[in-house]
CSV table of C-alpha atoms and ligand atoms in Angstrom, one decimal:
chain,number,residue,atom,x,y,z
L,501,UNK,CA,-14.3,12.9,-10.2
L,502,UNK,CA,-15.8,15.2,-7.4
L,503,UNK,CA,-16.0,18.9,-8.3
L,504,UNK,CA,-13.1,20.8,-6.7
L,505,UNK,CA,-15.7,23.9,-6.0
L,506,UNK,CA,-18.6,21.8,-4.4
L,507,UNK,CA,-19.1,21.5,-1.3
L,508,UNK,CA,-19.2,18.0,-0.1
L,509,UNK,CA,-19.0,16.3,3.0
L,510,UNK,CA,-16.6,14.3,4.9
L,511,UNK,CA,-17.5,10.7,4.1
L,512,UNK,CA,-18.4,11.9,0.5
L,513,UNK,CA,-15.0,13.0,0.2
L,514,UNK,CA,-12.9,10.8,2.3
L,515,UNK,CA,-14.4,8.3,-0.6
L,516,UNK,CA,-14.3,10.1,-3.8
L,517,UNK,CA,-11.5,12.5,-3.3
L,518,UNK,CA,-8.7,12.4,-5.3
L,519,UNK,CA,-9.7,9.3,-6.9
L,520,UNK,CA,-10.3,8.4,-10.5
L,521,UNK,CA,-12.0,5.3,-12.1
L,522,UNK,CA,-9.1,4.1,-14.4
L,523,UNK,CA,-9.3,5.9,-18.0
L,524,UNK,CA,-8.6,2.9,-20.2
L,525,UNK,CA,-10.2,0.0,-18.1
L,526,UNK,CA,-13.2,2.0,-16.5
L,527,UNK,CA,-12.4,-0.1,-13.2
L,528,UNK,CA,-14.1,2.3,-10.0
L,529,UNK,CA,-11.6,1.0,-7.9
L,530,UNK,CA,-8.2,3.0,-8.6
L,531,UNK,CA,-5.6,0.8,-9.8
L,532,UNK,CA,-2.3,0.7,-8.3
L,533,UNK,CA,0.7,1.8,-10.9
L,534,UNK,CA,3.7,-1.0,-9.9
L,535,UNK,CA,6.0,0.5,-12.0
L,536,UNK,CA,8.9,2.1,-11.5
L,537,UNK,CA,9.5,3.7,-14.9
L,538,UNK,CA,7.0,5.3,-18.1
L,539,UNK,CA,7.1,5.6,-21.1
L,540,UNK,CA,7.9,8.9,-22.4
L,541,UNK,CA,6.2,10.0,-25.6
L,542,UNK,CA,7.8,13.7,-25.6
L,543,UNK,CA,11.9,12.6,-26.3
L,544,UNK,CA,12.5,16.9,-25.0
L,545,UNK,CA,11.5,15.5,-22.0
L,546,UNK,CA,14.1,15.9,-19.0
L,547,UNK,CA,15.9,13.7,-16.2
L,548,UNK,CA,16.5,16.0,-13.2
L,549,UNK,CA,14.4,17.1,-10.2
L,550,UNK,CA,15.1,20.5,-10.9
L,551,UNK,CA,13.0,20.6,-14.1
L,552,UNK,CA,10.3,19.1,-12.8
L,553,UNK,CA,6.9,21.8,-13.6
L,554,UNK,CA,3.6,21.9,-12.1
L,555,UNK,CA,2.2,19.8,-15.1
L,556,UNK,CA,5.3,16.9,-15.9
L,557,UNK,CA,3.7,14.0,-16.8
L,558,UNK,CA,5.3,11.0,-14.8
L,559,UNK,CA,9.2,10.1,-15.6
L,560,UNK,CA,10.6,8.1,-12.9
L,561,UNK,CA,8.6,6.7,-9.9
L,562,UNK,CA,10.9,8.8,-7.5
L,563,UNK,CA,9.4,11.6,-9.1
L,564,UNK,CA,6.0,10.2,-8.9
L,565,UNK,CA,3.4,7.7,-9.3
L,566,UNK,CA,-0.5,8.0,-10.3
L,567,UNK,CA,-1.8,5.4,-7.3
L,568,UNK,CA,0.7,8.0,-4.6
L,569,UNK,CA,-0.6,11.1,-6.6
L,570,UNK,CA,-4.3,10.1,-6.1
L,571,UNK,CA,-3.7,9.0,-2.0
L,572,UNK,CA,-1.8,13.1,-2.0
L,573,UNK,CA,-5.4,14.5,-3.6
L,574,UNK,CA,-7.2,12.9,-1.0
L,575,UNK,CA,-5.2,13.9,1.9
L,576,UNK,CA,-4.8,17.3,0.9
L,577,UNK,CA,-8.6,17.7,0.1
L,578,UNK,CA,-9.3,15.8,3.9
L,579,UNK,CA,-6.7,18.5,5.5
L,580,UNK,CA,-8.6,21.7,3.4
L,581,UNK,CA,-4.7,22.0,2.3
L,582,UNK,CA,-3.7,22.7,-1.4
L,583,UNK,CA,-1.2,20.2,-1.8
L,584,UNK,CA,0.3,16.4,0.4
L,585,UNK,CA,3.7,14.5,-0.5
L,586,UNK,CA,3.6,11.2,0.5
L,587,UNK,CA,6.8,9.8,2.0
L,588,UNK,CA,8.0,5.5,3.0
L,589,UNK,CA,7.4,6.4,6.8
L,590,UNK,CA,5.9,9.1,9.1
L,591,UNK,CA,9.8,9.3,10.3
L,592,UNK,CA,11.0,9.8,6.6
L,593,UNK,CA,8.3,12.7,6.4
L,594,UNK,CA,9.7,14.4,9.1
L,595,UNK,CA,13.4,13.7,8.3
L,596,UNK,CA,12.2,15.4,4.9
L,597,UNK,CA,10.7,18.5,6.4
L,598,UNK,CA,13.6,19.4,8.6
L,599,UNK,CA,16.3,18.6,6.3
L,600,UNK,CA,14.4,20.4,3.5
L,601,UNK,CA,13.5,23.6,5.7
L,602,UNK,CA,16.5,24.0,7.9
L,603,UNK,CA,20.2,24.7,7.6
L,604,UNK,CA,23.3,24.8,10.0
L,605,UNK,CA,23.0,27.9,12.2
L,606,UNK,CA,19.1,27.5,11.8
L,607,UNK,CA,17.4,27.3,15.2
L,608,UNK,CA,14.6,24.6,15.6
L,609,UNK,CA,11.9,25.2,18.6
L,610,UNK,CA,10.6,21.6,19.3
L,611,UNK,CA,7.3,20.9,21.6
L,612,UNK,CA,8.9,18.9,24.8
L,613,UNK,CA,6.2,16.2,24.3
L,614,UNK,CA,6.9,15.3,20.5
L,615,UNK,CA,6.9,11.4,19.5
L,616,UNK,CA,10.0,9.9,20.9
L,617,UNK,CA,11.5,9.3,17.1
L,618,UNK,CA,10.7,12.9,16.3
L,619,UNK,CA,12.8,13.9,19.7
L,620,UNK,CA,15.8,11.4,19.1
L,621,UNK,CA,16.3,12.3,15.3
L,622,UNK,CA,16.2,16.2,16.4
L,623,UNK,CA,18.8,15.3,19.2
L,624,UNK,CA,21.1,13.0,17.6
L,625,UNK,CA,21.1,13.9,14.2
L,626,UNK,CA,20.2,17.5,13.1
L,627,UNK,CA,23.3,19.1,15.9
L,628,UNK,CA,25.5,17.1,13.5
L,629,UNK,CA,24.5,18.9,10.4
L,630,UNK,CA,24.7,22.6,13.2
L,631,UNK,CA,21.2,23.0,13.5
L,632,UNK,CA,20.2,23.8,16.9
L,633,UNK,CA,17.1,22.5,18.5
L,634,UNK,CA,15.2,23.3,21.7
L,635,UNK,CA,12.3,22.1,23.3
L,636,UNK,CA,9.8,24.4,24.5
L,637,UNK,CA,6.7,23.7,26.2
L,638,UNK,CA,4.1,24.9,24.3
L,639,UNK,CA,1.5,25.0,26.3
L,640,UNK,CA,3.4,28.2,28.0
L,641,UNK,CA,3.0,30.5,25.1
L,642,UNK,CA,5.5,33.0,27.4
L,643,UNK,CA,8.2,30.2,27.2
L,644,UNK,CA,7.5,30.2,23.6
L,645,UNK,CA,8.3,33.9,22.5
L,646,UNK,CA,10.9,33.9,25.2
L,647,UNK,CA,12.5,31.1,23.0
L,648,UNK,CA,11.7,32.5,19.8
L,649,UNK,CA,15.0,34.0,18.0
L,650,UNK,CA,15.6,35.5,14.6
L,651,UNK,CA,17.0,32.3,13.5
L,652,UNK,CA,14.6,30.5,14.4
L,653,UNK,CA,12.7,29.0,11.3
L,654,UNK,CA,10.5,26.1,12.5
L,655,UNK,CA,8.2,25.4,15.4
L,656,UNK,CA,7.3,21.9,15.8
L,657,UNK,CA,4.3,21.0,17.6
L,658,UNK,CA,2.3,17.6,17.9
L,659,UNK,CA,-1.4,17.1,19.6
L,660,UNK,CA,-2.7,15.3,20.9
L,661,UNK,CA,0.9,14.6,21.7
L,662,UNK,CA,2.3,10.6,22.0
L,663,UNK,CA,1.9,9.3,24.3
L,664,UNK,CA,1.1,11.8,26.9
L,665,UNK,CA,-2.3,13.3,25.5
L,666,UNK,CA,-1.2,16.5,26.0
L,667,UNK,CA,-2.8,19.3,23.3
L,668,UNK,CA,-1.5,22.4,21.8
L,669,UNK,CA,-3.2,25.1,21.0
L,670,UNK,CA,-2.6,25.7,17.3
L,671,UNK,CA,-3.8,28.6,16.3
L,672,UNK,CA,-2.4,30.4,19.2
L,673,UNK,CA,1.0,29.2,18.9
L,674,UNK,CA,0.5,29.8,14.8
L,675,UNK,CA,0.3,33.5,16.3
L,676,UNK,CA,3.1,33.8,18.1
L,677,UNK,CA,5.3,31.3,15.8
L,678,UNK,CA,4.5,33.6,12.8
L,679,UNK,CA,5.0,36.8,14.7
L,680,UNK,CA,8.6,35.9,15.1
L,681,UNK,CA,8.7,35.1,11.3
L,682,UNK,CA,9.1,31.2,11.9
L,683,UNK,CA,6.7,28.9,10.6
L,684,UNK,CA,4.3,26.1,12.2
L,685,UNK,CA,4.5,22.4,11.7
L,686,UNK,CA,2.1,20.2,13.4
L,687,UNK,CA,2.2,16.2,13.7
L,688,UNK,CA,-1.8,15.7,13.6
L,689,UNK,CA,-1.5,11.5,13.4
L,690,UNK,CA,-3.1,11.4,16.4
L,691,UNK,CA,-6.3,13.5,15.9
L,692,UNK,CA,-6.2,12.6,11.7
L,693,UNK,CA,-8.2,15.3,9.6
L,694,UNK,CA,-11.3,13.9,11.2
L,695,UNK,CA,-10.8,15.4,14.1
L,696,UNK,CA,-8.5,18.6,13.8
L,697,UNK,CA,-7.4,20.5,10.5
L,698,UNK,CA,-4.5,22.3,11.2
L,699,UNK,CA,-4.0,24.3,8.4
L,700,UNK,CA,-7.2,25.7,9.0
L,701,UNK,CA,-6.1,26.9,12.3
L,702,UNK,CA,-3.0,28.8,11.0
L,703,UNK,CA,-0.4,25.9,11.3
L,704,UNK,CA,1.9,25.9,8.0
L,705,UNK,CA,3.0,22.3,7.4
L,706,UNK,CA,0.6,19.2,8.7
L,707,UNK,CA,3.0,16.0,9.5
L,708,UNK,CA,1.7,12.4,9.2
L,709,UNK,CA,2.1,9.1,9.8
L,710,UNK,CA,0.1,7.3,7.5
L,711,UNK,CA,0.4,4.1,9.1
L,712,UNK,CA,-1.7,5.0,12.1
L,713,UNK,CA,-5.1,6.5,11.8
L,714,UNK,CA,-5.3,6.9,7.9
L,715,UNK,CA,-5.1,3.7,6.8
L,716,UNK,CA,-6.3,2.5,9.8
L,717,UNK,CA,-5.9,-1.6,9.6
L,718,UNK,CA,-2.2,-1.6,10.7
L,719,UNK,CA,-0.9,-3.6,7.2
L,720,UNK,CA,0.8,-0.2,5.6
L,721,UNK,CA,3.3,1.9,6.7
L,722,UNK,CA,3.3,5.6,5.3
L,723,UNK,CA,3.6,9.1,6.1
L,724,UNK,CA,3.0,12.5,4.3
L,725,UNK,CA,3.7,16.8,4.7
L,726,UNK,CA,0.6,18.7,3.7
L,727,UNK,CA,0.5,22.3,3.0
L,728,UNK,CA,0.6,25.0,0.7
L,729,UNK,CA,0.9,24.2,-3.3
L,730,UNK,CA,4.5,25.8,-4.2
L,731,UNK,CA,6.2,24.8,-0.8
L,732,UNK,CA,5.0,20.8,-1.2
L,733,UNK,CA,6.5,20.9,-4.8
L,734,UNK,CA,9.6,22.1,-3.7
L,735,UNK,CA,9.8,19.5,-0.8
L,736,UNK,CA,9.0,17.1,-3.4
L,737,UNK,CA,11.8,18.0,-5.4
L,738,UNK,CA,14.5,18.8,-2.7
L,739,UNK,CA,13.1,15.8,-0.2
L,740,UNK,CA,10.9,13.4,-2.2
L,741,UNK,CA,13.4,12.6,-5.4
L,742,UNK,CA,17.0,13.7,-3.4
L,743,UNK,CA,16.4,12.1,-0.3
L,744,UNK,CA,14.6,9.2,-1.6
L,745,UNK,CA,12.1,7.9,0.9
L,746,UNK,CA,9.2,7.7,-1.4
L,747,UNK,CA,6.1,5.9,-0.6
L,748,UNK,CA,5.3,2.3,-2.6
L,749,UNK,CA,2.5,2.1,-4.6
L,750,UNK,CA,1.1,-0.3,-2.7
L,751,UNK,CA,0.4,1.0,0.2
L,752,UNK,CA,-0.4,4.1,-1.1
L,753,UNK,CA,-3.3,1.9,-2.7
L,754,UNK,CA,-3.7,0.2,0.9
L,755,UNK,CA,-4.1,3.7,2.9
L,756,UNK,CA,-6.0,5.2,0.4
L,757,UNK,CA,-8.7,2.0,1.3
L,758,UNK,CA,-8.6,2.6,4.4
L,759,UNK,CA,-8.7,6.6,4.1
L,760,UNK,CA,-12.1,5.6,2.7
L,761,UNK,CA,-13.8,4.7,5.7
L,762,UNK,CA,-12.0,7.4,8.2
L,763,UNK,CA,-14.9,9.5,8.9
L,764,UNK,CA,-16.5,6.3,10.1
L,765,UNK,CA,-13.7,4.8,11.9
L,766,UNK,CA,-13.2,7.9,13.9
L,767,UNK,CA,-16.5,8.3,14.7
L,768,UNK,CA,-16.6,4.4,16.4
L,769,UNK,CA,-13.1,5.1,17.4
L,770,UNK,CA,-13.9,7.6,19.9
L,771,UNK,CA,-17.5,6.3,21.0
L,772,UNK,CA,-15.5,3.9,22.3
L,773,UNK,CA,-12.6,5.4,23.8
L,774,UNK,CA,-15.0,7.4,26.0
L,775,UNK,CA,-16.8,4.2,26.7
L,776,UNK,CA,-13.5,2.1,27.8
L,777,UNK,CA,-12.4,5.5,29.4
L,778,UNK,CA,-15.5,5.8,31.7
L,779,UNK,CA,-15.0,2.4,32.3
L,780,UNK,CA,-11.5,2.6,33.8
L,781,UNK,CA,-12.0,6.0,35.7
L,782,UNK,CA,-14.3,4.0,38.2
L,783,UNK,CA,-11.5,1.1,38.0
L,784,UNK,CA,-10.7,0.5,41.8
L,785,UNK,CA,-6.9,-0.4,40.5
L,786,UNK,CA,-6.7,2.3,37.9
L,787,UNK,CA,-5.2,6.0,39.4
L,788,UNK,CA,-5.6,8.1,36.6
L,789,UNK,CA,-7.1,8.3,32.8
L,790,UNK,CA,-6.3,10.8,30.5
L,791,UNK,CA,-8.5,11.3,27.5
L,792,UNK,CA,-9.1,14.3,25.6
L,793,UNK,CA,-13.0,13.5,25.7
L,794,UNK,CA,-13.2,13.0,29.2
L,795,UNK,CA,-14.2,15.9,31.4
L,796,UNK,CA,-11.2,15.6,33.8
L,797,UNK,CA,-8.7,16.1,30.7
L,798,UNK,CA,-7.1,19.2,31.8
L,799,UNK,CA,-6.9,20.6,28.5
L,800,UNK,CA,-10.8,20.0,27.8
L,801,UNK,CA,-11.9,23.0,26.9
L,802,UNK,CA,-9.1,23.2,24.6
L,803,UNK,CA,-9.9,20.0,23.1
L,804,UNK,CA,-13.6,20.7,22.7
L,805,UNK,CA,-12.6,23.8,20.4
L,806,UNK,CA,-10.0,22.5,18.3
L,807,UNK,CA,-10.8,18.6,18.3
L,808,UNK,CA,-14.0,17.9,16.1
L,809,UNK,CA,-14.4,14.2,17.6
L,810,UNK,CA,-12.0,12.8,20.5
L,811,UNK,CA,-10.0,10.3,18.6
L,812,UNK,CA,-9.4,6.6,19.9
L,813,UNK,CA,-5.8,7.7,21.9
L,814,UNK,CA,-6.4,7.4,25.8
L,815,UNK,CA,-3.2,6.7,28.8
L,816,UNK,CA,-4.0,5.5,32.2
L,817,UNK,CA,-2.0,4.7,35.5
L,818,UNK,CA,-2.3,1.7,37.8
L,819,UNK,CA,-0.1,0.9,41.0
L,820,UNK,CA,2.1,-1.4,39.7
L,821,UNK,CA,2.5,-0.7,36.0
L,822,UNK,CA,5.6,-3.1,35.1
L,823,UNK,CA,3.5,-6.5,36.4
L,824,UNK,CA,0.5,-5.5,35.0
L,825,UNK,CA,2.3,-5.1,31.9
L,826,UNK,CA,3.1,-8.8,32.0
L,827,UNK,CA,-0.4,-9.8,33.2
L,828,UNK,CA,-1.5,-7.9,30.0
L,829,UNK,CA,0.7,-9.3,27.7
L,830,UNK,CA,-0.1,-12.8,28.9
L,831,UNK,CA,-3.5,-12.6,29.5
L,832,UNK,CA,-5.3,-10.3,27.0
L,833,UNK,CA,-7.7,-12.3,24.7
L,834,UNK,CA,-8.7,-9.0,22.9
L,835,UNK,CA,-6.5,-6.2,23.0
L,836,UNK,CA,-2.8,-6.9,21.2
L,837,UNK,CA,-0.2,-6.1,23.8
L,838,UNK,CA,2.0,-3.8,21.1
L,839,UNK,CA,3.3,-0.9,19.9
L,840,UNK,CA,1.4,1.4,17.2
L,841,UNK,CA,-1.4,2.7,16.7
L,842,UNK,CA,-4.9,3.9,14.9
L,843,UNK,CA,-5.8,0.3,13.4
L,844,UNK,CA,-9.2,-1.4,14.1
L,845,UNK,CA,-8.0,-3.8,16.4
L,846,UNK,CA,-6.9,-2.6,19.9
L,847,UNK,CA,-3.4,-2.2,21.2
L,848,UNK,CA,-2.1,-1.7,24.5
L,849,UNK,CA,2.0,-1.0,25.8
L,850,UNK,CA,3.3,0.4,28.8
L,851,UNK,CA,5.7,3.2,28.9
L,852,UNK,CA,7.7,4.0,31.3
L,853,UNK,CA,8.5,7.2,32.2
L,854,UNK,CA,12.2,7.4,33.3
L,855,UNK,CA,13.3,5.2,30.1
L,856,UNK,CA,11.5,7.7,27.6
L,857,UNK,CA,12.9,10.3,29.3
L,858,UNK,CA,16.7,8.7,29.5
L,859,UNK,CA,16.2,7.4,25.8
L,860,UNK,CA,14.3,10.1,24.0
L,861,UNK,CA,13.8,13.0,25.7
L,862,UNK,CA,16.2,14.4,27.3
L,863,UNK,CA,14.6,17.2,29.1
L,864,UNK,CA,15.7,19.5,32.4
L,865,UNK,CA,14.5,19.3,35.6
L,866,UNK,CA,11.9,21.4,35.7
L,867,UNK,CA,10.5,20.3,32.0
L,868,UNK,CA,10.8,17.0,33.3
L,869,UNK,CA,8.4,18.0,36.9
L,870,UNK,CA,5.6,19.6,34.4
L,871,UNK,CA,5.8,16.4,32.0
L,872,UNK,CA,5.5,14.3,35.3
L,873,UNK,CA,2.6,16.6,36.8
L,874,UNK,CA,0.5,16.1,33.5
L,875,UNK,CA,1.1,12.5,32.6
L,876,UNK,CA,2.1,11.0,36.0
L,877,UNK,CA,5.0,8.1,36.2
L,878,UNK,CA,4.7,5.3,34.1
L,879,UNK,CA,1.7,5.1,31.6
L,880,UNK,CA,-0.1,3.1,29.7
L,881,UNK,CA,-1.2,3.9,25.9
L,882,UNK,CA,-4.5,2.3,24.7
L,883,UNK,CA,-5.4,2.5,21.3
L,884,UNK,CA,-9.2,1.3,21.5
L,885,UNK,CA,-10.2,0.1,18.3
L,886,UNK,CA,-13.4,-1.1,16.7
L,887,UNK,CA,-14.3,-4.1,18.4
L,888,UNK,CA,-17.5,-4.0,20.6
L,889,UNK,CA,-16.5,-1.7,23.9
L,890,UNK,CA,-18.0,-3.8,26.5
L,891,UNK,CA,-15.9,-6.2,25.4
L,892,UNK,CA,-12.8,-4.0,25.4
L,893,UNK,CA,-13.8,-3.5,29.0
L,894,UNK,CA,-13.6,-7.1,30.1
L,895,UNK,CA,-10.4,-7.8,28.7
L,896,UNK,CA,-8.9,-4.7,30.8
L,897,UNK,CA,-10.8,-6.1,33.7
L,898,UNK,CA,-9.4,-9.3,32.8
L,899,UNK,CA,-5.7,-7.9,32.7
L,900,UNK,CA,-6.1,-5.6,35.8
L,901,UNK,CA,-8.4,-8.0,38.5
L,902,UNK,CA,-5.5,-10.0,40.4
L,903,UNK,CA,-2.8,-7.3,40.5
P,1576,PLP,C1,4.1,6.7,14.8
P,1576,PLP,C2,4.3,8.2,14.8
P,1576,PLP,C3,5.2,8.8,14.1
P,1576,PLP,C4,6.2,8.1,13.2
P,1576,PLP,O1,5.6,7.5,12.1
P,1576,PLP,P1,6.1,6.1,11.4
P,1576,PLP,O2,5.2,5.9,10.3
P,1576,PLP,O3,6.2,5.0,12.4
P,1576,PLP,O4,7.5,6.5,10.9
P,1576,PLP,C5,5.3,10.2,14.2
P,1576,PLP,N1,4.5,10.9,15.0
P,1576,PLP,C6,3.6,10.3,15.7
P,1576,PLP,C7,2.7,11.1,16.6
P,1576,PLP,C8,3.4,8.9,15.7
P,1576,PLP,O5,2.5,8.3,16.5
């Protein structure tokens, strides 16, 4: 097992962290723990959430489970956290976070540009419980402290957001969030630890879904809180064991895999992302790209200083998005026309932009003119995967030619 106080790099880690060859078999690959129960040698030992120490050994798998324990090492080491709960779903995680953190007459500051789910379950479901939520654009760091209220206890931020591309900067609204006396969350699937740590830049709670990015091959869903040591126990209690939406051991076992080979998948991700993005900027049919990478990314500085490699997550804009949509479903040989994102083979869906704002969210006038100024009307979301980029580039050519 690696060292906790060496310093080793990325891939090193990515690998070996939080892993452990199995102690009765030897095996180097970790072994995945399908059981639900274990046997208890200790008969003192207790059946409730609330006695659950720092060092229980494993009761129940609600509780936990050695194959999700080693997948939470790993995250947590790859994030420079102290501690990750794994959870069934990147939606569950969430669900957990603000049902563990907030109460009725908390207030909830939520970025205007977080993943449709995330901006659904905050309108529909937390007013029930008397939680009130507002989104904020976070980008406007004047908007933010102007929103900013004693009871407010959460800010909840995502970047590069989904599907817009729009950043935040983290460690300046960590300032201003923690001024007030709230604390930070931020949803980092689509940058993954590769690209930005968040904890590192002051946020207090990273949010994933694991089934993007992190395990990468689109066969596992997943998601996970990191953060602080104390807090992530608690959440485990409170969320994890009450609420219930644990992750299997299987696909802990499966994102753990693919967590193996992130450093390297991000790396190939975003070499071609900037490769299909250059490609499509000097489209004669395409209007606009947005890519972090990409020099015309109005946020670029921005993403340069907080974004360690670009990430695979690019939108762009043609004339007539609805038919090309069909063209692309019909006609792509390469690129899946589907939802999701993050796996190693490329994905493609239009969005469009009256329907996400009519279903999901929700926002006034003049939030809805600076969502339209960055992201334009009607995109579409390209996760480039790892196939070869030129040939990325003739499917799109493909797709787009007789529009
Ligand atoms: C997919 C996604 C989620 C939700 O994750 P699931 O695993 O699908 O529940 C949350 N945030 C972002 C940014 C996502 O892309």
């Amino acid at each position: 097992m690696l060292n906790k106080n060496a310093k080793y790099g990325a891939q090193t880690r990515a690998i070996h962290a939080g892993e452990t060859p199995d102690p009765i078999t030897h095996a180097s690959a970790p072994s995945i723990a399908m059981s639900t129960t274990y046997v208890v040698s200790d008969a003192s030992a207790q059946f409730s959430a609330n006695a659950l120490g720092e060092e229980a050994p494993f009761v129940y798998c609600r509780w936990g489970n050695p194959t999700v324990r080693q997948l939470e090492l790993k995250l947590a080491d790859l994030e420079g956290a102290e501690a990750a709960v794994a959870f069934a779903s990147g939606m569950a995680a969430s669900t957990a976070l603000f049902l563990h953190r907030l109460k009725a007459g908390d207030h909830l500051i939520l970025s205007d540009v977080a993943y449709a789910g995330v901006a659904e379950l905050a309108r529909q479901t937390l007013p029930k419980l008397g939680i009130e939520v507002e989104p904020v654009d976070l980008t406007n760091l004047e908007a933010l402290k102007n929103a900013l209220r004693p009871t407010t206890k959460l800010v909840y931020a995502e970047t590069p957001a989904n599907p817009i591309l729009k950043l935040t900067d983290i460690r300046a609204v960590a300032e201003v969030a923690h001024a007030a006396g709230a604390e930070l969350a931020v949803d980092s699937t689509f940058a993954s630890p590769i690209a930005t740590r968040p904890i590192e830049l002051g946020a207090d709670v990273v949010v994933h879904s694991l089934t993007k990015y992190l395990s990468g091959h689109g066969d596992a869903v997943g998601g996970a809180l990191v953060g602080r040591a104390e807090p992530m126990r608690l959440l485990t209690q409170d969320a994890g064991i009450h609420l219930g939406g644990i992750l299997s051991p299987f696909n802990a076992w499966l994102t753990m895999r693919g967590m193996a080979t992130l450093p390297i998948r991000m790396r190939t991700h975003a070499e071609n992302a900037l490769h299909v993005a250059r490609f499509l900027e000097h489209h004669p049919r395409v209007t606009r790209v947005i890519y972090p990478g990409l020099e015309s990314h109005p946020q670029h500085e921005l993403a340069r200083r907080q974004m360690q490699v670009f990430s695979g997550m690019l939108t762009f804009q043609v004339g007539n998005g609805r038919a090309t949509a069909q063209r692309f479903a019909d006609q792509l040989e390469v690129i899946h026309y589907a939802v999701s994102l993050g796996h190693h083979r490329s994905l493609v869906f239009y969005l469009p932009t009256d329907e996400m704002q009519k279903n999901s969210f929700h926002l006034d006038e003049a939030q809805m003119r600076v969502y339209r100024e960055f992201a334009g009307d009607g995109i579409f979301r390209l996760s480039v995967g790892l196939e070869d980029a030129e040939d990325l580039c003739a499917d799109l050519d493909r797709g787009l030619r007789d529009g």
